[in-house]
Amino acid sequence: MMENNSWTYYTLLGLSLLYPVAQSFEKRVFMHRKFKFIFPGLLITGAVYVLWDIWFTGAGIWGFNHNYTRDFYVLGLPFEELLFFLVVPYCCVFLYEVLRYFVKRFYYPGFSRIVIYIFLVLMIGSLPFVTDRIYTFTAMAFTSLMLILQLMQKTYNSWFSGFILTYLVSLIPFLVVNGVLTSIPVVWYNNAENLGIRIYTIPVEDFIYLMGLLLPTINIYQLLLRRFASPHLRSRIDLDTVSGF
């Protein structure tokens, strides 16, 4: 019976990726024209998160239920977990581009800057009180660094407004996917290393972790688009004008 369940993680990733891949060749979003700008961010950010994952799994901060993964592990991680760091960010970049197409001129630089400062005050201000909670501390510290980078790059004057909208909308599928992973559970957590606060069955730190995963992915994607996109592609995605998205 349990052997039948061992495709659970793969199935969840496949269902998550199905629609974004099917629509990647749709002419309004034309994601296929942007693959070479998307994948560097996926791979670079994914490499950092895989190292983080290896560390935490080895330390027993979280782990995986062998009944719901296949028997193929790489560096102590199920292969599905490695795919997670490609599938989820790609789906979110796809969502970013879809929202960019359908939500015109979503551009609020002042509000975006305030949002960054609010998150930084909350997270950096909390760090001294969570030094004994490794997951909480590292998630807040890493995401804070990514937000400081946005201030340095002044991305609130360009695409960060679109990132805020993308992040908020992505929480809907995130609640579904991560809800399944943590309720079965495919992934278990050592509550001694987090705050023990859960939304449904999802540790609150996962929401910070998600922001930290998406920020550098989209940041690298935007940098490559602005520098290397062809004039035709640049004109179609309005990179020569400041429009938020």
CSV table of N, CA and C in Angstrom, one decimal, residues 142 163 234:
chain,number,residue,atom,x,y,z
A,142,PHE,N,18.3,35.3,5.8
A,142,PHE,CA,18.5,35.3,4.4
A,142,PHE,C,17.5,36.2,3.6
A,163,PHE,N,6.5,42.1,-8.1
A,163,PHE,CA,6.9,41.0,-7.2
A,163,PHE,C,5.9,40.9,-6.0
A,234,ARG,N,12.7,43.2,-25.9
A,234,ARG,CA,12.6,44.4,-25.0
A,234,ARG,C,11.4,45.2,-25.3
